[in-house]
Structure formats: C-alpha cells, structure tokens
Short mmCIF file of C-alpha atoms in Angstrom, two decimals:
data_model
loop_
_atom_site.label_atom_id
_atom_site.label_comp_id
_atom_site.label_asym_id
_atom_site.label_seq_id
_atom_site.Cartn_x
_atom_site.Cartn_y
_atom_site.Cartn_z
CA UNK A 1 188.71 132.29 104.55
CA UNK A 2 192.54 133.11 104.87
CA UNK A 3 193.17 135.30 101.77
CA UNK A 4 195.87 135.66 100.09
CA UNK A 5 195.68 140.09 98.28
CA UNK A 6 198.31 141.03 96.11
CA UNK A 7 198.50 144.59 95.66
CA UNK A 8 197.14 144.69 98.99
CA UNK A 9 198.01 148.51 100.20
CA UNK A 10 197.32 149.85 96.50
CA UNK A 11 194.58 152.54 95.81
CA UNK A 12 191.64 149.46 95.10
CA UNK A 13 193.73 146.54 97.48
CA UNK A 14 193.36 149.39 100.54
CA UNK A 15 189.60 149.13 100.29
CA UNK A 16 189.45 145.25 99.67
CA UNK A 17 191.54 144.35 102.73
CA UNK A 18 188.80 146.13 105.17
CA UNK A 19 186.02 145.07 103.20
CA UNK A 20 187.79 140.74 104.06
CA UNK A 21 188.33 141.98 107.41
CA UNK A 22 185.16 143.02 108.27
CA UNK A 23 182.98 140.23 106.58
CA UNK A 24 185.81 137.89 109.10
CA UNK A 25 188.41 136.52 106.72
CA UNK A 26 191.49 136.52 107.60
CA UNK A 27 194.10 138.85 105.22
CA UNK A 28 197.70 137.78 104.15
CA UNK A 29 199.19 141.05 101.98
CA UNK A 30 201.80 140.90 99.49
CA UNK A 31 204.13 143.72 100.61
CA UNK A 32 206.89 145.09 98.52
CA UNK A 33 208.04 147.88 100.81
CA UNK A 34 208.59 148.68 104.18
CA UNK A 35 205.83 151.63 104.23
CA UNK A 36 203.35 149.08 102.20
CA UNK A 37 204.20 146.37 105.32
CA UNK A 38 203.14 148.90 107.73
CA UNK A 39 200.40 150.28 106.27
CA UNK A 40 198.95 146.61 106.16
CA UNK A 41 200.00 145.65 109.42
CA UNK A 42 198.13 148.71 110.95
CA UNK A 43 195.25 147.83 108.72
CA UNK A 44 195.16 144.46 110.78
CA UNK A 45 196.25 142.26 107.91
CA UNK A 46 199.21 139.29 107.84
CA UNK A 47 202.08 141.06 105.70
CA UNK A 48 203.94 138.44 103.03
CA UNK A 49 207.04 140.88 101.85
CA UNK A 50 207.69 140.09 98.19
CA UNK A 51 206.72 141.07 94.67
CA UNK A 52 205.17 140.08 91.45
CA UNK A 53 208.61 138.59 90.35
CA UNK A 54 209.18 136.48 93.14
CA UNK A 55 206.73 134.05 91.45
CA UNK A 56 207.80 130.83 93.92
CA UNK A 57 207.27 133.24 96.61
CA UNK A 58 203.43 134.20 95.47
CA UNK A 59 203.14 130.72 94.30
CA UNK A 60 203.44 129.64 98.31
CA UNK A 61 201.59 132.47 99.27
CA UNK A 62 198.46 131.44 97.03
CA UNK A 63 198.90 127.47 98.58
CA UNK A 64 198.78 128.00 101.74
CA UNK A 65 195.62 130.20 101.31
CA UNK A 66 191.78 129.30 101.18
CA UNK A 67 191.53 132.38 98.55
CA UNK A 68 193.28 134.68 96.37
CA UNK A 69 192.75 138.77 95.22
CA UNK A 70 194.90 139.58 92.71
CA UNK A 71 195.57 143.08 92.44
CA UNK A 72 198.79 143.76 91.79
CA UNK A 73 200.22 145.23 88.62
CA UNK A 74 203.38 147.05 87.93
CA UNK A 75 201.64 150.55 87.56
CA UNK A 76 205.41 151.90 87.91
CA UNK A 77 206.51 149.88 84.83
CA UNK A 78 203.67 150.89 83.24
CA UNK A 79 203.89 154.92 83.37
CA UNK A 80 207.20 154.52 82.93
CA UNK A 81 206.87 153.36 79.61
CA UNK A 82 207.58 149.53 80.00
CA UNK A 83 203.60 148.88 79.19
CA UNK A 84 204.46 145.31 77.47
CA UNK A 85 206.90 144.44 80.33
CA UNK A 86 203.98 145.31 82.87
CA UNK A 87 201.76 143.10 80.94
CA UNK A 88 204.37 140.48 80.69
CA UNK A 89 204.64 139.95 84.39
CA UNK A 90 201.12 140.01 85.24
CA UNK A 91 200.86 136.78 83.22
CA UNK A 92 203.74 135.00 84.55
CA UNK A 93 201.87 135.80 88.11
CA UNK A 94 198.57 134.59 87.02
CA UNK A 95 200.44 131.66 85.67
CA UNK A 96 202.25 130.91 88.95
CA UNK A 97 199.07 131.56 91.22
CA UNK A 98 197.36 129.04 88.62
CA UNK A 99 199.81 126.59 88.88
CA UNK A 100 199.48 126.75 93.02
CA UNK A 101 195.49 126.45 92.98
CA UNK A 102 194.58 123.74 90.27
CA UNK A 103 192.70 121.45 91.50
CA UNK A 104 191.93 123.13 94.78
CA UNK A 105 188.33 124.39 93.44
CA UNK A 106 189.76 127.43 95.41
CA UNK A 107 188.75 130.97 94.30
CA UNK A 108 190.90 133.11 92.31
CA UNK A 109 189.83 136.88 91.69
CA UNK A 110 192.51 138.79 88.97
CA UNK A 111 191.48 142.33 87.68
CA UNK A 112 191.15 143.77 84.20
CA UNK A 113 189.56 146.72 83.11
CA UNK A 114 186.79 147.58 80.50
CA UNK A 115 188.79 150.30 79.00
CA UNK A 116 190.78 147.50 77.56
CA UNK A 117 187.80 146.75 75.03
CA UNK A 118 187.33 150.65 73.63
CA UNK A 119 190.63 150.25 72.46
CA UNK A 120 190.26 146.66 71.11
CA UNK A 121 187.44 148.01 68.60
CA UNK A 122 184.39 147.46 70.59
CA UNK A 123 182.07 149.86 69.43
CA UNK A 124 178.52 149.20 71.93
CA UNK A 125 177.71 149.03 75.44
CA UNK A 126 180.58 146.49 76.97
CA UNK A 127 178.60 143.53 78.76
CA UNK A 128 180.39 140.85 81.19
CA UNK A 129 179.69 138.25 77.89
CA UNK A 130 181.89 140.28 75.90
CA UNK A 131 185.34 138.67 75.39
CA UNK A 132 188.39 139.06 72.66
CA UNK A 133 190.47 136.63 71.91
CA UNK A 134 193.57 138.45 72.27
CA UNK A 135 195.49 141.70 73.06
CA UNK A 136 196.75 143.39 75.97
CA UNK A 137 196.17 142.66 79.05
CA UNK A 138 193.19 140.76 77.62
CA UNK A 139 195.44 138.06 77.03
CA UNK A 140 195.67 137.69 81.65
CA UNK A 141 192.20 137.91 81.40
CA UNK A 142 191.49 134.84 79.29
CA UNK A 143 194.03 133.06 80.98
CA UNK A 144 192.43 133.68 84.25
CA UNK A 145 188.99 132.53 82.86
CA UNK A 146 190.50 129.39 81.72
CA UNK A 147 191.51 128.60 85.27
CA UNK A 148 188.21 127.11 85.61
CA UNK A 149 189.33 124.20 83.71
CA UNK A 150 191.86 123.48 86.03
CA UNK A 151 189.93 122.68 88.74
CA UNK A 152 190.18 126.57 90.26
CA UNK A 153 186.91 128.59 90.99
CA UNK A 154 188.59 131.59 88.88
CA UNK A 155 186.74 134.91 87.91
CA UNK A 156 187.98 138.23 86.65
CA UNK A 157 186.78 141.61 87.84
CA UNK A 158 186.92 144.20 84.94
CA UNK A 159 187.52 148.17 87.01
CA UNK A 160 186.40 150.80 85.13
CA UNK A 161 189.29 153.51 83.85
CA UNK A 162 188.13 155.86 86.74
CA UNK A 163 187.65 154.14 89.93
CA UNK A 164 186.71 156.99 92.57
CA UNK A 165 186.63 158.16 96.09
CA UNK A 166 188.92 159.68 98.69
CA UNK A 167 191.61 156.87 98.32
CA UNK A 168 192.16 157.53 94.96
CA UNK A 169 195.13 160.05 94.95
CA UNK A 170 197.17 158.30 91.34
CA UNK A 171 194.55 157.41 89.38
CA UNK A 172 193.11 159.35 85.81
CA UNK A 173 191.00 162.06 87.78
CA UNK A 174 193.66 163.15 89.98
CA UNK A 175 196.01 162.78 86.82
CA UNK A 176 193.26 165.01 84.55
CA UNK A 177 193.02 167.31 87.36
CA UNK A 178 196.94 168.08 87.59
CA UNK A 179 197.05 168.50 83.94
CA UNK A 180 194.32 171.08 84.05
CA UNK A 181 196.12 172.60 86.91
CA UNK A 182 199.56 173.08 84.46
CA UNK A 183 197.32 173.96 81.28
CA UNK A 184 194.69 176.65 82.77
CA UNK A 185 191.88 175.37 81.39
CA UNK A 186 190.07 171.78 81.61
CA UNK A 187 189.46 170.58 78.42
CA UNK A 188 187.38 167.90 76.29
CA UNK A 189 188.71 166.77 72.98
CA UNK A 190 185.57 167.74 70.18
CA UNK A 191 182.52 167.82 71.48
CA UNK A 192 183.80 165.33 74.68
CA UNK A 193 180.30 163.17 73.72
CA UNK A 194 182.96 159.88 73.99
CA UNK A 195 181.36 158.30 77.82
CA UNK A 196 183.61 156.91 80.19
CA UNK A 197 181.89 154.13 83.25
CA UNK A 198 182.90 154.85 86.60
CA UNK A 199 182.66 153.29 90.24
CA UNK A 200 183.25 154.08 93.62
CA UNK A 201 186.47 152.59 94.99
CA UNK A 202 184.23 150.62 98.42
CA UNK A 203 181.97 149.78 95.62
CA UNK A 204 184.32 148.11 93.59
CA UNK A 205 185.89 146.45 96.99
CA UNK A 206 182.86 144.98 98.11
CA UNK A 207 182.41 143.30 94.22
CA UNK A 208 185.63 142.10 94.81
CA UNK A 209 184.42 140.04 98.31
CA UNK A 210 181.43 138.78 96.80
CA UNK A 211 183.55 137.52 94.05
CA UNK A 212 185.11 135.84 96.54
CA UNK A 213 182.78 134.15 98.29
CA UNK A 214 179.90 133.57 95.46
CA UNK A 215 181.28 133.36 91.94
CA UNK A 216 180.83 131.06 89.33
CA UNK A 217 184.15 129.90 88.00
CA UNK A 218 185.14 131.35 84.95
CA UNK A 219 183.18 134.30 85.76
CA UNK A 220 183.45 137.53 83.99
CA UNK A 221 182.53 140.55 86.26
CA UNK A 222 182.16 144.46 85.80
CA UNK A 223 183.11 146.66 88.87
CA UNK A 224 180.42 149.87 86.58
CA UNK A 225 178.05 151.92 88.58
CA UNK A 226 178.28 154.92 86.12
CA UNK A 227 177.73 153.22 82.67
CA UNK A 228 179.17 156.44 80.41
CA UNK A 229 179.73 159.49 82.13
CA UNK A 230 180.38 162.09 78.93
CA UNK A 231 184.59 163.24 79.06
CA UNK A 232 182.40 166.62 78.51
CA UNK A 233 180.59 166.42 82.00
CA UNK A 234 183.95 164.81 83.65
CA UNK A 235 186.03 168.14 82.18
CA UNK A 236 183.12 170.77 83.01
CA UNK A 237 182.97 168.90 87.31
CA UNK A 238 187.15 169.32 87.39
CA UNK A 239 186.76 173.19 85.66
CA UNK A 240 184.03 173.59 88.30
CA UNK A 241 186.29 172.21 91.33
CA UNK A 242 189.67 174.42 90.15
CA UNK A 243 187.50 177.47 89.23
CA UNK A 244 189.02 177.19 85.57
CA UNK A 245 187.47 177.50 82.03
CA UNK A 246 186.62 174.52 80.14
CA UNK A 247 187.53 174.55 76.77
CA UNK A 248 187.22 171.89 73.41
CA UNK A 249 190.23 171.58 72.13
CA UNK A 250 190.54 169.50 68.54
CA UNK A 251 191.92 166.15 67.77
CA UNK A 252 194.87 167.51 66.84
CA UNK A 253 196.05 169.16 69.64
CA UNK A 254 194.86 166.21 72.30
CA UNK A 255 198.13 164.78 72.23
CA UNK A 256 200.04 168.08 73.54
CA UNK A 257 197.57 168.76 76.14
CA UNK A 258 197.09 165.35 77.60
CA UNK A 259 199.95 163.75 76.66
CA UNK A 260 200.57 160.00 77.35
CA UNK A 261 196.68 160.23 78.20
CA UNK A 262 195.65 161.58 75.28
CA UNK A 263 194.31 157.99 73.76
CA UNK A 264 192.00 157.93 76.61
CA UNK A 265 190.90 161.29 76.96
CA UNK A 266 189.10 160.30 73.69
CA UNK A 267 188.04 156.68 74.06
CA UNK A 268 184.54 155.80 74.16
CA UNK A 269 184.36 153.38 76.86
CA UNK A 270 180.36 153.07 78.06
CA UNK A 271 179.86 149.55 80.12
CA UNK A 272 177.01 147.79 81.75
CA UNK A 273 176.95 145.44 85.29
CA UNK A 274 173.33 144.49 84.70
CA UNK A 275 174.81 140.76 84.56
CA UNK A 276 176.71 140.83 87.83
CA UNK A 277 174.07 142.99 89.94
CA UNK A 278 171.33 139.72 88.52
CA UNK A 279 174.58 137.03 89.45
CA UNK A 280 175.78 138.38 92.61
CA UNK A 281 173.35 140.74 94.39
CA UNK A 282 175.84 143.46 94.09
CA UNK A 283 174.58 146.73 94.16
CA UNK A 284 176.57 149.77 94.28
CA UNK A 285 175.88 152.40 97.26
CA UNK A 286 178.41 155.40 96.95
CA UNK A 287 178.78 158.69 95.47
CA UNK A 288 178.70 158.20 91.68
CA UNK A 289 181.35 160.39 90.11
CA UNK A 290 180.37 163.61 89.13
CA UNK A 291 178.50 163.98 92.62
CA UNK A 292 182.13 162.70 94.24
CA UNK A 293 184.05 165.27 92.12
CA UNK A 294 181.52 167.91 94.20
CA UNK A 295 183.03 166.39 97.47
CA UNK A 296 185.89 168.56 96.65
CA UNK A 297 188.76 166.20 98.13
CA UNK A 298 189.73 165.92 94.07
CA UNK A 299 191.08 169.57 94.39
CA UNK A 300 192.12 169.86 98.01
CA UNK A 301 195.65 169.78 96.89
CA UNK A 302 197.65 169.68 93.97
CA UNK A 303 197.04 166.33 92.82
CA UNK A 304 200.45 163.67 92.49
CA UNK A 305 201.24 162.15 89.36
CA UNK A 306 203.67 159.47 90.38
CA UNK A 307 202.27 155.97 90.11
#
C-alpha cells in the first residue's frame, strides 16, 4: 500500500515508517520542518511538507493514498499549556482525513492512549471494549470509530502513557528521569502501588502495521505489553540507573515535585491487549520496561524535556 503517516519522524511515527517499509509499502510523511523532511527522506520515505492545520493539504494527502497512520498531535501545544487547543486540532484532522476516505473502505489508523480512561474514572483493568462517551481526547477516538459507518475501514490504537526503547528521548521516563536528576531523589507518591502499562516503541510500531493491513473497522486496539508496572518499581529502576535514593513522598507534596506531571505520577492506569493479541496475532517481542530501564540508554545523558 502507499501510506499516507502523519507524525511520521515523531518518537512512535520513526518506528512505524521502517516497520511499512520493510513489510513493502510504500511511505508518504507529513513533514513540518526541514530537519523532519530529511530525517524521512533518509529513512527512504516520500516527504509531504505540511501540518495538522493545513487540513486541505492532509485531506489530499489521505486521497491519494491506499492507507493512512495518524500520528500526529501537537505535543508542543500541549506542554505548552494549550491542552484543549491540541485536542481541538486533532479532531478537525480526523475530521478532514474522514471526509477524504468515506466510502473508500480504505484503512484509517488514529492513536489514543489508555491513560485517557484512569482519568475518566475507570477504576479496573482497561480492555479494548471499554469506551466513554465523551471527554478529552476520547472525543477523536469515538469519532474515529465512527468512521466505519462511512464506508472507511477505521480503527484506533490506544499507546500506553510510557511507550519505551532507545527512540524515546521526550516521553514520561526521560521526563521522570530529568526531574529526579533536579530533585536528588526518585520518588513515588504513597506507597507508588498505582500500576502504569507499558510497551516497547517497535512493539507498538508493528501493532500499528497490522492495524493496517488486518483490522476490523471500527476497531479498538491496545498497543500494552506491560499491563501495570507499579510507579513504585518504575521510581526504584530510574533511582537504580542515576545511583539516587528513592523516596515516598505524600500527596501533598506530588504537585511540587512533579509538577505538571504530578496527575500522572499518581494515576492508576493497569490495561490489558488480550483482545488484540486473539484479533490480530500481535505479540509483543522487546524489552519490557523495567528490563529496558537496565539497558541504561535512559541515563546516558541528561535527559531533554522539550516536546
């Protein structure tokens, strides 16, 4: 297939566009920048320069494609403290890529993410037939879903808050590793029993390709190898890697030592894929992450926090 990858040169997008390549599809990348246009070229994709708000532009993109990754998201925005903005384009791209593909029965993979539930009151294991009716983010999601009404073989991937491996230099670990860094001491809010589900980022790629090819339209699919890693066990690998104490610290104080993270450091996010591995085959291969944090390459350098 010729498909069409927004967010094509970001952390999860640089794993996808090999994982096309190399199964022989053909890869056209949305490119905002001249170093994201390079990157992509070198990568032996087709570079489209543009961005999520060029919405005719990603609109013609989508048409003149057999498939489409969406991966995009305005990260940026987001950390910058424009969350409802972010959210607010990601529709409007969804929308346009929607409006390109009706009636095409051509695939359409978007992205969510299961921490998205912890925080909309789900209280048990998240499972792929979970669904809300609104909030978000959640909002794209359902929207995407509903594609498959229009004639479009849609299906969301949910990522899970941590999505590891070498390529991941942005994300929360290198974020929670920084912080420890600044604050001499890794630290777990209570008794850090809340879990968090992780995947490899070439696991999470490869998902994405079988979603691709294989899945049912209106498919909802979880990118989890690590169903709930303890924040207790994530804090103690990171004090392990920086040679630093690991310390609880109380409810109360989460919000000075994380920060802007502090609603996640405490979230209990645990997630199953026992749906997609039966639907799609998939099976994850890599590193899961507390064995990945004992790579090392988490602590190698100070870790950026500019997203």
């Amino acid at each position: 297939m010729r498909v069409f990858v927004t967010g094509a040169s970001g952390h999860v997008g640089s794993a996808v566009v090999p994982e096309l390549l190399e199964a022989g599809h053909q890869v056209v990348g949305l490119a905002r920048s001249d170093k994201s246009a390079a990157a992509l070229a070198a990568a032996g994709a087709q570079v489209y320069r543009g961005d999520l708000d060029n919405l005719d532009g990603i609109a013609a993109a989508a048409a003149a494609a057999d498939g489409v990754i969406h991966l995009a998201f305005k990260h940026d925005a987001m950390f910058a403290g424009d969350f409802e903005g972010a959210v607010a384009a990601d529709l409007r791209a969804i929308e346009a890529l929607g409006d390109a593909l009706a009636g095409t029965d051509k695939p359409l993979v978007a992205t969510s993410g299961t921490a998205l539930f912890a925080f909309a009151g789900l209280k048990d294991t998240l499972t792929e037939a979970d669904a809300f009716d609104a909030g978000p983010r959640i909002d794209a999601e359902n929207a995407v879903v509903a594609l498959a009404e229009r004639g479009i073989r849609s299906s969301v991937v949910r990522l899970t808050p941590t999505v590891h491996s070498t390529l991941d230099h942005n994300g929360f670990i290198p974020t929670f590793v920084s912080i420890a860094r600044s604050k001499g001491a890794s630290a777990y809010v209570g008794d850090g029993a809340h879990r968090w589900p992780a995947v490899h980022t070439l696991d999470a790629a490869r998902l994405y390709r079988l979603a691709l090819e294989s899945a049912p339209a209106g498919s909802r699919l979880h990118a989890v190898d690590d169903e709930g890693i303890t924040f207790r066990q994530i804090a103690e690998a990171i004090g392990r890697g920086l040679d630093l104490p690991v310390v609880s610290i109380p409810p109360t104080q989460a919000d000075d030592h994380f920060g802007f993270l502090s609603a996640h450091a405490q979230a209990d996010n645990p997630s199953s894929s026992t749906l997609t591995r039966d639907l799609l085959g998939w099976k994850p291969l890599h590193l899961g992450l507390i064995d990945d944090l004992a790579q090392g390459h988490y602590f190698d350098a100070p870790a950026t926090t500019t997203h």
